[in-house]
């Protein structure tokens, strides 16, 4: 219901109803022998522990292996601080851009009928289906020294590649679908009637947007922003291609983790990694909370 | 406020939702647009409201071109089929919305807005719900809140799209009566769309019957029921018996049987004969224009509904009073008390 368009490369759909149905079905279909159930549940638990919980725990264990002081010392390194700052900056830029363009794209798709709509929907998914490395290479091809705009940029002394603009562009490209994808099904489901009602009651376009449209999609917006942010901070492939790995300048957190690891600075590498892991955990919790709010919104709209 | 619509055309792709519609609505009228789904009635309503735009034609309010204005400037109250209440606002804020979004220069102060909303909630008898959210209301309550919200802007015209469509039968009947008395009270020129003939005939002063993007007939509820202008109106409103007949040199034929019915002034050729079920009088064989055998009888309160196989081969259903019980197998003569014949197959 929430993510009609979501498919192979989709976001996980927040769907409490489906979960409720599944629970009901489970109660009705408890016909397997107890042993089979225990084995299946145990298998799932062991798999998750070995492949998810254990690595996560190891990250923190490694980060604190030389004590808590070494941990904070590693984070206080100039290189580390610069990477954290750059990551926050890039995430802020790309989340901001994707918020605006995602809203615009979702609005256009959900509220208007026009030629090429299906094409636009497909296009929105492109960043998900293309390998991030290729996404990065596209920008090298465009803005690199040998690229289409390379000489023009050099003449005008504008640095895009191996600098913040390039990293922000590549990140924005890779994370574009999140906000749009979260909003399109939501806005399609809500239709245009409330907006029409607002306009017929005398509201201007801006009043309609801020008083009617935005409050109706706010949880969806937050949901999209959250996932977009998580991916933006964690993006490795595309950023790796355009960053140039200039230490203390164009290294984001994921890039720095790799470099430190390759240099056998395990505590430092895992200290930064632990920050990213924490981001993941916070994202997970926030996502669960938001999904509950989204479901409430859907239920309220069921007449 | 009078509304005048001239030669309105609206196409969606190759489908003509409105195919040349002319309509005049007088000040203070309560008008029903009645027709099957796809007849263009909602499109007409949305164009009057400014929510849709015609491909060609004119819409004027009090003689002023309304198409020059957007929905925002028209001061038209619109009640949506599914109410379209703002789901994140309380009932109070829903009703207050139209007052709060007014340009600062003419916006009322908070106390005046509160008083006005209270007054409107009293009018729809739901002031006790002002702190609830739309999802906590029943369908009938939502409908009345939607109406109060539309009235808040003191609309020059009130438009209602299938106002009772989503309600259950009992609530619908109550609200019909309530809407009529409300209209009497506020006396705003109002148009409502419905596909339910009973609703149109009971509530409206005048009924506009539409089909396939055209107006078939405009008239009082009595007019459209008693003297349908077209075959469509006759079959759409009230329950009719419809028979394919042939008019030729002053004689009406059903199959190869000549009917003893006057054919004065009828165009020759294939035609359709319409009789209301209850206008078919039952007599002994040979007494009427039609002959037939009763197949099956069911009783509906004061009437008995009989299925009669005519000797021409057609089977019709008639409603007869219960003073003379009919039985399956009876041979009867049938005489239409009133009938209408429309040219065309």
Coordinates of C-alpha atoms in Angstrom, one line a residue:
Chain A
X1 CA 0.0 0.0 0.0
X2 CA 2.7 2.5 0.8
X3 CA 5.2 1.7 -1.9
X4 CA 3.3 0.7 -4.9
X5 CA 6.2 1.6 -7.2
X6 CA 8.8 0.0 -5.0
X7 CA 10.3 -3.0 -6.6
X8 CA 13.6 -4.8 -7.1
X9 CA 15.9 -2.0 -5.9
X10 CA 13.3 -0.6 -3.5
X11 CA 13.3 0.9 -0.1
X12 CA 11.8 -1.3 2.6
X13 CA 8.2 -0.5 2.7
X14 CA 6.7 0.7 6.0
X15 CA 3.7 -1.6 6.1
X16 CA 2.1 -2.3 9.5
X17 CA -1.0 -3.8 7.9
X18 CA 1.0 -6.4 6.1
X19 CA 2.7 -7.2 9.4
X20 CA -0.6 -7.5 11.2
X21 CA -1.9 -9.8 8.5
X22 CA 1.2 -11.9 8.8
X23 CA 0.8 -12.2 12.5
X24 CA -2.8 -13.3 12.1
X25 CA -1.7 -15.9 9.4
X26 CA 1.0 -17.2 11.8
X27 CA -1.6 -17.9 14.4
X28 CA -3.8 -19.8 12.0
X29 CA -1.1 -21.8 10.4
X30 CA 0.8 -23.1 13.4
X31 CA 0.7 -26.6 12.1
X32 CA 4.4 -27.3 11.8
X33 CA 5.9 -29.5 14.5
X34 CA 7.5 -27.7 17.3
X35 CA 10.9 -29.0 16.4
X36 CA 10.7 -27.5 12.9
X37 CA 9.7 -24.2 14.3
X38 CA 12.6 -24.1 16.8
X39 CA 15.1 -25.1 14.1
X40 CA 13.9 -22.4 11.7
X41 CA 13.9 -19.7 14.3
X42 CA 17.3 -20.7 15.6
X43 CA 18.7 -20.7 12.0
X44 CA 17.5 -17.2 11.5
X45 CA 18.8 -16.0 14.8
X46 CA 22.3 -17.6 14.3
X47 CA 22.5 -16.2 10.8
X48 CA 21.7 -12.6 12.0
X49 CA 24.0 -12.9 14.9
X50 CA 27.0 -14.1 12.8
X51 CA 26.5 -11.8 9.9
X52 CA 25.0 -8.6 11.5
X53 CA 25.3 -8.4 15.3
X54 CA 28.8 -9.9 15.5
X55 CA 30.5 -7.6 13.0
X56 CA 28.8 -4.6 14.6
X57 CA 30.0 -5.6 18.0
X58 CA 33.5 -6.3 16.6
X59 CA 33.6 -2.7 15.2
X60 CA 33.1 -1.3 18.7
X61 CA 35.4 -3.9 20.3
X62 CA 38.2 -3.0 17.9
X63 CA 37.6 0.7 18.3
X64 CA 37.9 0.4 22.1
X65 CA 40.7 -2.2 22.0
X66 CA 43.4 0.3 23.2
X67 CA 41.1 1.9 25.8
X68 CA 38.7 4.7 25.7
X69 CA 41.4 7.4 25.7
X70 CA 42.9 6.0 22.5
X71 CA 39.5 6.0 21.0
X72 CA 38.8 9.6 21.6
X73 CA 42.4 10.5 20.7
X74 CA 41.9 8.9 17.3
X75 CA 38.7 10.8 16.8
X76 CA 40.4 14.1 17.8
X77 CA 43.0 13.7 15.1
X78 CA 43.0 16.6 12.6
X79 CA 42.4 14.2 9.7
X80 CA 39.5 12.6 11.5
X81 CA 37.9 15.9 12.4
X82 CA 38.2 17.1 8.9
X83 CA 36.6 13.9 7.5
X84 CA 33.7 14.2 10.0
X85 CA 33.2 17.9 9.1
X86 CA 33.3 17.1 5.3
X87 CA 30.9 14.2 5.7
X88 CA 28.4 16.4 7.6
X89 CA 28.7 19.2 5.1
X90 CA 28.3 16.9 2.1
X91 CA 25.3 15.2 3.7
X92 CA 23.7 18.5 4.5
X93 CA 24.1 19.7 0.9
X94 CA 22.9 16.6 -0.7
X95 CA 20.0 16.0 1.7
X96 CA 19.0 19.7 1.2
X97 CA 19.1 19.4 -2.6
X98 CA 17.3 16.0 -2.7
X99 CA 14.7 17.3 -0.3
X100 CA 13.8 20.1 -2.8
X101 CA 14.1 18.1 -6.0
X102 CA 12.5 15.0 -4.4
X103 CA 9.5 17.1 -3.3
X104 CA 9.2 18.7 -6.8
X105 CA 9.5 15.4 -8.6
X106 CA 7.0 13.7 -6.3
X107 CA 4.6 16.6 -6.6
X108 CA 4.8 16.5 -10.4
X109 CA 4.3 12.8 -10.6
X110 CA 1.6 12.5 -8.0
X111 CA -0.5 15.5 -8.7
X112 CA -0.3 16.0 -12.5
X113 CA -0.9 13.9 -15.6
X114 CA 1.6 14.5 -18.3
X115 CA 3.4 12.8 -21.2
X116 CA 6.6 11.0 -20.2
X117 CA 5.5 10.5 -16.6
X118 CA 6.4 6.8 -16.6
X119 CA 9.8 7.7 -18.1
X120 CA 10.4 10.2 -15.3
X121 CA 9.5 7.6 -12.6
X122 CA 11.9 5.2 -14.2
X123 CA 14.6 7.9 -14.3
X124 CA 14.2 8.6 -10.6
X125 CA 15.3 5.0 -10.0
X126 CA 18.4 5.3 -12.2
X127 CA 20.8 6.1 -9.3
X128 CA 19.7 2.9 -7.6
X129 CA 20.3 0.7 -10.6
X130 CA 23.7 2.1 -11.6
X131 CA 26.8 1.1 -9.8
X132 CA 28.0 4.1 -7.6
X133 CA 31.4 3.8 -9.2
X134 CA 29.9 4.6 -12.6
X135 CA 27.9 7.5 -11.0
X136 CA 31.3 8.9 -9.9
X137 CA 32.9 8.3 -13.3
X138 CA 30.1 10.2 -15.0
X139 CA 31.2 13.3 -13.1
X140 CA 34.9 12.7 -13.9
X141 CA 33.9 12.5 -17.5
X142 CA 32.0 15.8 -17.3
X143 CA 34.2 17.9 -15.0
X144 CA 37.6 16.1 -15.1
X145 CA 40.7 17.7 -16.8
X146 CA 40.0 15.7 -20.0
X147 CA 36.2 16.0 -19.5
X148 CA 33.6 18.0 -21.5
X149 CA 33.7 21.0 -19.2
X150 CA 37.2 20.4 -18.0
X151 CA 39.0 23.1 -19.9
X152 CA 36.3 25.7 -19.4
X153 CA 36.3 25.1 -15.7
X154 CA 40.1 25.3 -15.6
X155 CA 40.0 28.6 -17.5
X156 CA 37.6 30.0 -15.0
X157 CA 39.5 28.6 -12.1
X158 CA 36.5 26.5 -10.8
X159 CA 37.4 23.4 -8.9
X160 CA 34.6 20.7 -9.0
X161 CA 36.5 17.4 -9.1
X162 CA 38.7 16.5 -6.1
X163 CA 36.8 19.2 -4.0
X164 CA 33.6 19.6 -2.0
X165 CA 31.4 20.4 -5.1
X166 CA 32.3 17.1 -6.8
X167 CA 31.8 15.1 -3.7
X168 CA 28.4 16.8 -3.0
X169 CA 27.3 16.3 -6.6
X170 CA 28.2 12.6 -6.6
X171 CA 26.5 12.0 -3.3
X172 CA 23.4 13.9 -4.4
X173 CA 23.2 11.8 -7.5
X174 CA 23.5 8.6 -5.7
X175 CA 20.9 9.5 -3.0
X176 CA 18.4 11.2 -5.2
X177 CA 15.7 8.5 -5.2
X178 CA 15.2 8.4 -1.4
X179 CA 13.0 11.4 -0.8
X180 CA 11.1 11.1 -4.1
X181 CA 10.5 7.4 -3.5
X182 CA 9.2 8.0 0.0
X183 CA 6.8 10.7 -1.2
X184 CA 5.4 9.5 -4.5
X185 CA 3.2 6.7 -3.2
X186 CA 2.1 8.8 -0.3
X187 CA 1.1 11.7 -2.4
X188 CA -0.6 9.6 -5.0
X189 CA -2.7 7.9 -2.3
X190 CA -3.7 11.3 -0.9
X191 CA -4.7 12.7 -4.2
X192 CA -5.4 16.3 -5.0
X193 CA -8.8 16.8 -3.3
X194 CA -7.5 18.5 -0.1
X195 CA -5.5 20.9 -2.2
X196 CA -8.6 21.6 -4.4
X197 CA -10.6 22.2 -1.3
X198 CA -8.0 24.6 0.1
X199 CA -7.9 26.6 -3.2
X200 CA -11.7 26.8 -3.4
X201 CA -11.7 28.1 0.1
X202 CA -9.4 30.9 -1.0
X203 CA -5.9 29.7 -0.1
X204 CA -3.0 30.8 -2.3
X205 CA -0.6 28.2 -3.7
X206 CA 1.9 28.8 -0.9
X207 CA -0.7 28.7 1.8
X208 CA -2.0 25.4 0.3
X209 CA 1.4 23.9 0.2
X210 CA 2.4 24.9 3.8
X211 CA -1.0 24.4 5.5
X212 CA -2.3 21.4 3.6
X213 CA 0.2 19.5 1.5
X214 CA 3.3 19.6 3.8
X215 CA 1.5 18.6 7.0
X216 CA 0.0 15.6 5.2
X217 CA 3.4 14.4 4.0
X218 CA 5.7 15.5 6.8
X219 CA 6.3 12.0 8.1
X220 CA 7.1 10.8 4.6
X221 CA 9.5 13.7 4.1
X222 CA 11.3 12.9 7.4
X223 CA 11.4 9.2 6.4
X224 CA 13.0 10.0 3.0
X225 CA 15.4 12.5 4.6
X226 CA 16.5 10.0 7.2
X227 CA 17.3 7.3 4.6
X228 CA 18.9 9.8 2.3
X229 CA 21.1 11.1 5.1
X230 CA 22.2 7.6 6.1
X231 CA 23.2 6.8 2.6
X232 CA 24.8 10.2 2.0
X233 CA 27.1 9.8 5.0
X234 CA 27.9 6.2 4.2
X235 CA 28.5 6.6 0.4
X236 CA 31.8 5.2 -0.6
X237 CA 31.9 4.2 -4.3
X238 CA 30.9 7.4 -6.1
X239 CA 32.7 9.6 -3.6
X240 CA 35.9 7.6 -3.9
X241 CA 36.0 8.2 -7.6
X242 CA 35.6 12.0 -7.4
X243 CA 37.3 12.8 -4.1
X244 CA 41.0 12.4 -5.0
X245 CA 41.7 11.2 -1.5
X246 CA 43.4 14.4 -0.4
X247 CA 44.2 13.8 3.3
X248 CA 42.6 16.3 5.6
X249 CA 40.8 17.9 2.7
X250 CA 38.6 15.6 0.5
X251 CA 38.4 12.5 2.6
X252 CA 34.9 11.7 3.9
X253 CA 34.5 9.3 6.8
X254 CA 34.1 6.1 4.8
X255 CA 37.1 7.0 2.7
X256 CA 39.2 7.7 5.8
X257 CA 38.2 4.4 7.3
X258 CA 39.7 2.6 4.3
X259 CA 42.9 4.6 4.3
X260 CA 43.5 4.2 8.0
X261 CA 42.8 0.5 7.8
X262 CA 45.2 0.0 4.9
X263 CA 47.8 1.8 7.0
X264 CA 47.2 -0.7 9.9
X265 CA 45.8 2.1 12.2
X266 CA 43.1 -0.2 13.4
X267 CA 42.0 1.8 16.4
X268 CA 41.6 5.0 14.4
X269 CA 39.9 3.1 11.5
X270 CA 37.4 1.4 13.8
X271 CA 36.8 4.5 15.8
X272 CA 35.6 6.3 12.7
X273 CA 33.7 3.2 11.7
X274 CA 32.0 3.1 15.0
X275 CA 30.6 6.6 14.4
X276 CA 29.1 5.3 11.1
X277 CA 27.8 2.3 12.9
X278 CA 26.1 4.5 15.5
X279 CA 24.6 6.5 12.7
X280 CA 23.2 3.3 11.3
X281 CA 21.7 2.3 14.7
X282 CA 20.1 5.8 15.2
X283 CA 18.8 5.7 11.7
X284 CA 17.2 2.3 12.4
X285 CA 15.5 3.4 15.5
X286 CA 14.3 6.7 13.9
X287 CA 13.0 4.7 10.9
X288 CA 10.9 2.4 13.1
X289 CA 9.4 5.4 14.9
X290 CA 8.7 7.2 11.6
X291 CA 7.1 4.1 10.0
X292 CA 4.6 3.9 12.9
X293 CA 3.7 7.6 12.2
X294 CA 3.4 6.9 8.5
X295 CA 1.0 4.0 9.2
X296 CA -1.1 6.1 11.5
X297 CA -1.4 8.6 8.7
X298 CA -2.6 5.9 6.3
X299 CA -5.1 4.5 8.8
X300 CA -6.5 8.0 9.4
X301 CA -7.1 8.4 5.7
X302 CA -9.1 5.1 5.4
X303 CA -12.6 6.3 5.2
Chain B
X1 CA -26.3 34.9 -7.8
X2 CA -27.3 33.6 -11.2
X3 CA -25.2 31.2 -13.2
X4 CA -25.2 31.0 -16.9
X5 CA -23.4 28.3 -18.9
X6 CA -23.1 28.6 -22.6
X7 CA -22.1 25.9 -25.1
X8 CA -19.6 24.3 -22.8
X9 CA -17.3 21.7 -24.3
X10 CA -14.7 19.6 -22.4
X11 CA -12.8 16.7 -23.8
X12 CA -10.6 14.2 -22.1
X13 CA -8.6 12.8 -25.0
X14 CA -11.2 11.7 -27.5
X15 CA -13.9 11.4 -24.8
X16 CA -16.3 14.3 -24.7
X17 CA -17.2 14.8 -21.0
X18 CA -19.3 17.9 -22.0
X19 CA -20.6 18.2 -25.5
X20 CA -22.2 21.6 -25.8
X21 CA -24.0 22.3 -22.5
X22 CA -26.3 25.3 -22.0
X23 CA -27.7 26.0 -18.6
X24 CA -29.2 28.9 -16.6
X25 CA -29.5 28.8 -12.9
X26 CA -31.7 31.4 -11.1
X27 CA -30.8 33.2 -7.9
X28 CA -31.5 31.1 -4.8
X29 CA -32.3 27.9 -6.7
X30 CA -31.5 24.4 -5.5
X31 CA -30.7 22.6 -8.7
X32 CA -29.9 18.9 -9.2
X33 CA -27.6 17.6 -11.9
X34 CA -28.8 14.0 -12.4
X35 CA -27.3 11.4 -14.7
X36 CA -25.5 8.1 -14.9
X37 CA -21.8 8.0 -14.2
X38 CA -19.8 9.4 -17.1
X39 CA -22.6 11.8 -18.1
X40 CA -20.5 14.8 -17.4
X41 CA -22.3 16.2 -14.4
X42 CA -19.3 16.3 -12.1
X43 CA -17.2 17.8 -14.8
X44 CA -19.8 20.6 -15.2
X45 CA -19.7 21.2 -11.5
X46 CA -15.9 21.3 -11.4
X47 CA -15.8 23.8 -14.3
X48 CA -18.3 26.1 -12.5
X49 CA -16.1 25.9 -9.4
X50 CA -13.0 26.6 -11.3
X51 CA -11.3 23.3 -10.6
X52 CA -11.4 22.3 -14.2
X53 CA -11.3 24.4 -17.4
X54 CA -13.5 23.9 -20.5
X55 CA -12.1 23.6 -24.0
X56 CA -14.6 26.1 -25.2
X57 CA -17.8 27.8 -24.0
X58 CA -18.7 30.4 -21.4
X59 CA -19.5 30.5 -17.7
X60 CA -20.9 33.7 -16.2
X61 CA -21.9 34.6 -12.6
X62 CA -24.4 37.4 -12.5
X63 CA -23.5 38.1 -16.1
X64 CA -19.8 38.4 -15.2
X65 CA -17.3 36.1 -17.0
X66 CA -16.3 33.5 -14.3
X67 CA -13.7 31.8 -16.5
X68 CA -11.5 34.9 -16.2
X69 CA -11.1 34.0 -12.5
X70 CA -9.4 31.1 -10.8
X71 CA -11.1 28.9 -8.2
X72 CA -9.6 31.0 -5.5
X73 CA -11.3 34.2 -6.6
X74 CA -14.7 32.8 -7.4
X75 CA -16.0 32.5 -3.9
X76 CA -17.7 29.2 -4.6
X77 CA -18.3 26.7 -1.8
X78 CA -17.5 23.2 -3.0
X79 CA -18.4 20.1 -1.0
X80 CA -16.4 17.1 -2.3
X81 CA -17.8 13.6 -2.8
X82 CA -15.3 12.2 -0.3
X83 CA -15.5 15.4 1.8
X84 CA -11.7 16.2 1.4
X85 CA -11.5 17.4 5.0
X86 CA -8.0 18.4 6.1
X87 CA -7.0 15.2 7.9
X88 CA -4.4 16.8 10.1
X89 CA -6.7 19.6 11.4
X90 CA -9.4 19.5 14.0
X91 CA -13.0 20.0 13.0
X92 CA -12.7 23.6 14.3
X93 CA -9.6 24.3 12.2
X94 CA -11.2 22.8 9.1
X95 CA -14.1 25.1 9.3
X96 CA -11.9 28.1 10.2
X97 CA -9.5 27.4 7.2
X98 CA -11.3 29.6 4.7
X99 CA -11.3 32.5 7.2
X100 CA -7.6 32.1 8.2
X101 CA -6.2 32.1 4.7
X102 CA -7.9 35.4 3.7
X103 CA -5.5 38.2 2.7
X104 CA -4.3 40.1 5.8
X105 CA -6.2 43.3 4.8
X106 CA -9.6 41.7 5.1
X107 CA -8.9 38.9 7.6
X108 CA -11.0 38.9 10.7
X109 CA -9.5 38.9 14.1
X110 CA -9.3 35.7 16.1
X111 CA -12.3 36.4 18.2
X112 CA -14.5 37.0 15.2
X113 CA -13.2 33.9 13.5
X114 CA -14.0 31.8 16.6
X115 CA -17.5 33.2 16.8
X116 CA -18.1 32.6 13.1
X117 CA -16.9 29.0 13.3
X118 CA -19.0 28.4 16.4
X119 CA -22.0 29.7 14.6
X120 CA -21.4 27.4 11.6
X121 CA -20.9 24.4 13.8
X122 CA -24.2 25.2 15.5
X123 CA -25.8 25.5 12.1
X124 CA -24.8 22.0 11.2
X125 CA -25.5 20.9 14.8
X126 CA -22.0 19.6 15.4
X127 CA -20.5 22.1 17.8
X128 CA -19.7 19.4 20.3
X129 CA -17.3 17.8 17.8
X130 CA -15.0 20.9 17.3
X131 CA -11.9 19.3 18.9
X132 CA -12.1 16.0 17.0
X133 CA -10.2 15.0 13.9
X134 CA -11.9 14.0 10.7
X135 CA -10.9 10.4 11.1
X136 CA -12.9 10.3 14.3
X137 CA -16.2 11.3 12.7
X138 CA -18.9 9.2 11.0
X139 CA -19.6 9.7 7.3
X140 CA -22.7 11.9 7.9
X141 CA -20.7 14.1 10.4
X142 CA -17.9 14.5 7.9
X143 CA -20.4 15.5 5.3
X144 CA -21.9 18.2 7.5
X145 CA -18.5 19.5 8.5
X146 CA -17.5 19.7 4.9
X147 CA -20.6 21.8 4.3
X148 CA -19.9 24.1 7.3
X149 CA -16.3 24.6 6.0
X150 CA -17.7 25.5 2.5
X151 CA -20.2 27.9 4.0
X152 CA -17.5 29.7 6.2
X153 CA -16.3 31.8 3.2
X154 CA -19.9 33.0 2.7
X155 CA -19.9 31.5 -0.8
X156 CA -21.9 33.2 -3.6
X157 CA -22.7 29.7 -4.9
X158 CA -22.7 26.3 -3.2
X159 CA -21.7 23.3 -5.2
X160 CA -22.1 19.7 -3.9
X161 CA -20.6 16.7 -5.6
X162 CA -22.6 13.5 -4.8
X163 CA -23.2 14.9 -1.3
X164 CA -24.8 11.7 0.0
X165 CA -23.1 9.2 -2.3
X166 CA -20.9 7.6 0.3
X167 CA -23.5 7.4 3.1
X168 CA -25.8 4.6 4.1
X169 CA -29.4 4.7 3.2
X170 CA -30.9 5.9 6.5
X171 CA -28.4 8.7 7.0
X172 CA -28.8 9.7 3.4
X173 CA -32.5 10.2 3.8
X174 CA -32.1 12.3 7.0
X175 CA -29.4 14.5 5.4
X176 CA -31.5 15.1 2.3
X177 CA -34.3 16.6 4.3
X178 CA -31.8 18.5 6.3
X179 CA -30.1 19.9 3.2
X180 CA -33.4 21.1 1.8
X181 CA -34.3 23.0 5.0
X182 CA -30.7 24.3 5.3
X183 CA -31.0 25.7 1.8
X184 CA -34.3 27.3 2.7
X185 CA -32.5 28.9 5.6
X186 CA -29.4 30.3 3.9
X187 CA -30.9 30.6 0.4
X188 CA -27.6 30.4 -1.5
X189 CA -27.8 29.4 -5.2
X190 CA -26.9 25.7 -5.0
X191 CA -26.2 22.9 -7.4
X192 CA -25.7 19.3 -6.4
X193 CA -24.7 16.3 -8.5
X194 CA -26.3 13.0 -8.0
X195 CA -26.9 9.7 -9.8
X196 CA -29.8 8.9 -7.5
X197 CA -33.1 10.0 -9.1
X198 CA -35.0 9.8 -5.8
X199 CA -32.5 12.2 -4.3
X200 CA -32.8 14.6 -7.2
X201 CA -36.6 14.6 -7.3
X202 CA -36.9 14.9 -3.5
X203 CA -34.4 17.7 -2.8
X204 CA -34.2 19.9 -5.8
X205 CA -36.5 22.7 -7.1
X206 CA -35.3 21.9 -10.6
X207 CA -33.6 18.9 -12.1
X208 CA -31.2 18.8 -15.0
X209 CA -31.0 15.3 -16.5
X210 CA -27.7 14.6 -18.3
X211 CA -26.4 11.8 -20.5
X212 CA -23.2 11.5 -22.5
X213 CA -22.1 15.1 -22.0
X214 CA -25.4 16.6 -23.0
X215 CA -28.4 17.9 -21.2
X216 CA -31.5 15.8 -22.0
X217 CA -34.0 17.8 -20.1
X218 CA -34.4 20.6 -17.6
X219 CA -37.5 20.9 -15.5
X220 CA -39.2 20.6 -12.2
X221 CA -39.2 17.2 -10.5
X222 CA -42.8 16.7 -11.7
X223 CA -41.9 17.7 -15.3
X224 CA -39.1 15.2 -15.7
X225 CA -41.1 12.4 -14.2
X226 CA -44.5 13.1 -15.8
X227 CA -43.4 14.4 -19.2
X228 CA -40.0 13.1 -20.0
X229 CA -38.5 14.9 -23.0
X230 CA -36.5 12.0 -24.4
X231 CA -36.4 8.3 -24.4
X232 CA -33.3 8.4 -22.1
X233 CA -35.1 10.5 -19.5
X234 CA -38.1 8.2 -19.6
X235 CA -36.0 5.1 -19.0
X236 CA -33.6 6.7 -16.5
X237 CA -36.2 8.3 -14.2
X238 CA -38.9 6.0 -12.7
X239 CA -39.4 2.4 -13.7
X240 CA -40.6 2.1 -17.3
X241 CA -41.7 -0.6 -19.7
X242 CA -39.9 -0.1 -23.0
X243 CA -41.2 -1.7 -26.2
X244 CA -39.7 -1.5 -29.7
X245 CA -42.5 -0.5 -32.0
X246 CA -42.9 0.6 -35.6
X247 CA -45.0 3.6 -36.7
X248 CA -46.4 3.4 -40.2
X249 CA -49.3 5.4 -41.8
X250 CA -51.0 6.2 -38.5
X251 CA -50.7 2.7 -37.1
X252 CA -48.4 1.6 -34.3
X253 CA -47.1 -2.0 -34.6
X254 CA -45.5 -4.2 -32.0
X255 CA -44.0 -7.0 -34.1
X256 CA -46.7 -7.7 -36.7
X257 CA -49.5 -6.8 -34.3
X258 CA -51.2 -3.4 -34.7
X259 CA -51.8 -1.7 -31.4
X260 CA -55.0 0.2 -30.7
X261 CA -53.2 3.3 -29.8
X262 CA -53.4 6.8 -31.3
X263 CA -50.5 7.5 -33.5
X264 CA -51.3 11.2 -34.3
X265 CA -48.4 13.3 -35.1
X266 CA -45.8 10.5 -34.8
X267 CA -43.0 10.3 -37.3
X268 CA -43.0 7.0 -39.3
X269 CA -40.3 4.5 -38.6
X270 CA -38.8 2.5 -35.8
X271 CA -39.7 3.9 -32.4
X272 CA -39.7 3.1 -28.7
X273 CA -42.9 3.0 -26.6
X274 CA -42.6 3.8 -22.9
X275 CA -45.2 3.1 -20.2
X276 CA -44.7 3.5 -16.5
X277 CA -45.2 0.1 -14.8
X278 CA -48.1 1.4 -12.7
X279 CA -49.8 3.0 -15.7
X280 CA -50.5 -0.4 -17.4
X281 CA -54.1 -1.2 -16.5
X282 CA -55.1 -4.8 -16.2
X283 CA -58.4 -6.0 -17.7
X284 CA -60.0 -9.1 -19.2
X285 CA -58.5 -10.5 -22.4
X286 CA -59.4 -8.4 -25.4
X287 CA -60.0 -5.3 -23.3
X288 CA -56.7 -3.4 -24.0
X289 CA -54.1 -2.6 -26.5
X290 CA -51.9 -5.5 -25.4
X291 CA -52.7 -9.1 -24.8
X292 CA -50.6 -11.4 -22.6
X293 CA -50.3 -14.2 -20.1
X294 CA -49.2 -13.7 -16.5
X295 CA -46.0 -15.7 -15.8
X296 CA -45.2 -14.8 -12.3
X297 CA -46.5 -12.6 -9.5
X298 CA -44.7 -11.1 -6.5
X299 CA -46.3 -8.8 -3.9
X300 CA -44.7 -5.5 -2.9
X301 CA -46.8 -4.0 -0.1
X302 CA -49.6 -2.1 -1.8
X303 CA -48.9 -3.4 -5.3
X304 CA -48.4 -6.7 -7.1
X305 CA -45.6 -7.0 -9.6
X306 CA -46.5 -9.3 -12.5
X307 CA -44.4 -10.6 -15.2
X308 CA -46.5 -10.7 -18.4
X309 CA -45.5 -12.4 -21.6
X310 CA -47.1 -10.4 -24.4
X311 CA -48.5 -12.2 -27.4
X312 CA -45.9 -10.4 -29.5
X313 CA -43.2 -12.3 -27.7
X314 CA -41.9 -9.5 -25.3
X315 CA -42.0 -10.0 -21.6
X316 CA -42.8 -7.0 -19.4
X317 CA -43.2 -6.2 -15.7
X318 CA -46.2 -4.3 -14.5
X319 CA -47.3 -3.0 -11.1
X320 CA -51.0 -3.5 -10.5
X321 CA -53.1 -2.6 -7.4
X322 CA -54.0 -5.6 -5.2
X323 CA -57.7 -5.2 -5.5
X324 CA -57.8 -8.0 -8.1
X325 CA -55.3 -10.7 -7.4
X326 CA -53.4 -12.0 -10.5
X327 CA -52.2 -15.5 -10.8
X328 CA -49.6 -17.2 -13.0
X329 CA -51.4 -18.5 -16.1
X330 CA -54.1 -15.7 -16.2
X331 CA -54.7 -14.3 -19.6
X332 CA -55.1 -10.5 -19.4
X333 CA -55.7 -7.5 -21.6
X334 CA -53.4 -4.5 -20.8
X335 CA -54.3 -0.9 -21.5
X336 CA -51.7 1.9 -21.0
X337 CA -53.3 4.7 -19.1
X338 CA -50.5 7.0 -20.3
X339 CA -47.7 6.3 -22.7
X340 CA -45.1 8.1 -24.7
X341 CA -43.5 7.2 -28.0
X342 CA -40.0 8.4 -29.0
X343 CA -38.7 8.1 -32.6
X344 CA -35.6 6.0 -33.1
X345 CA -34.6 2.5 -32.5

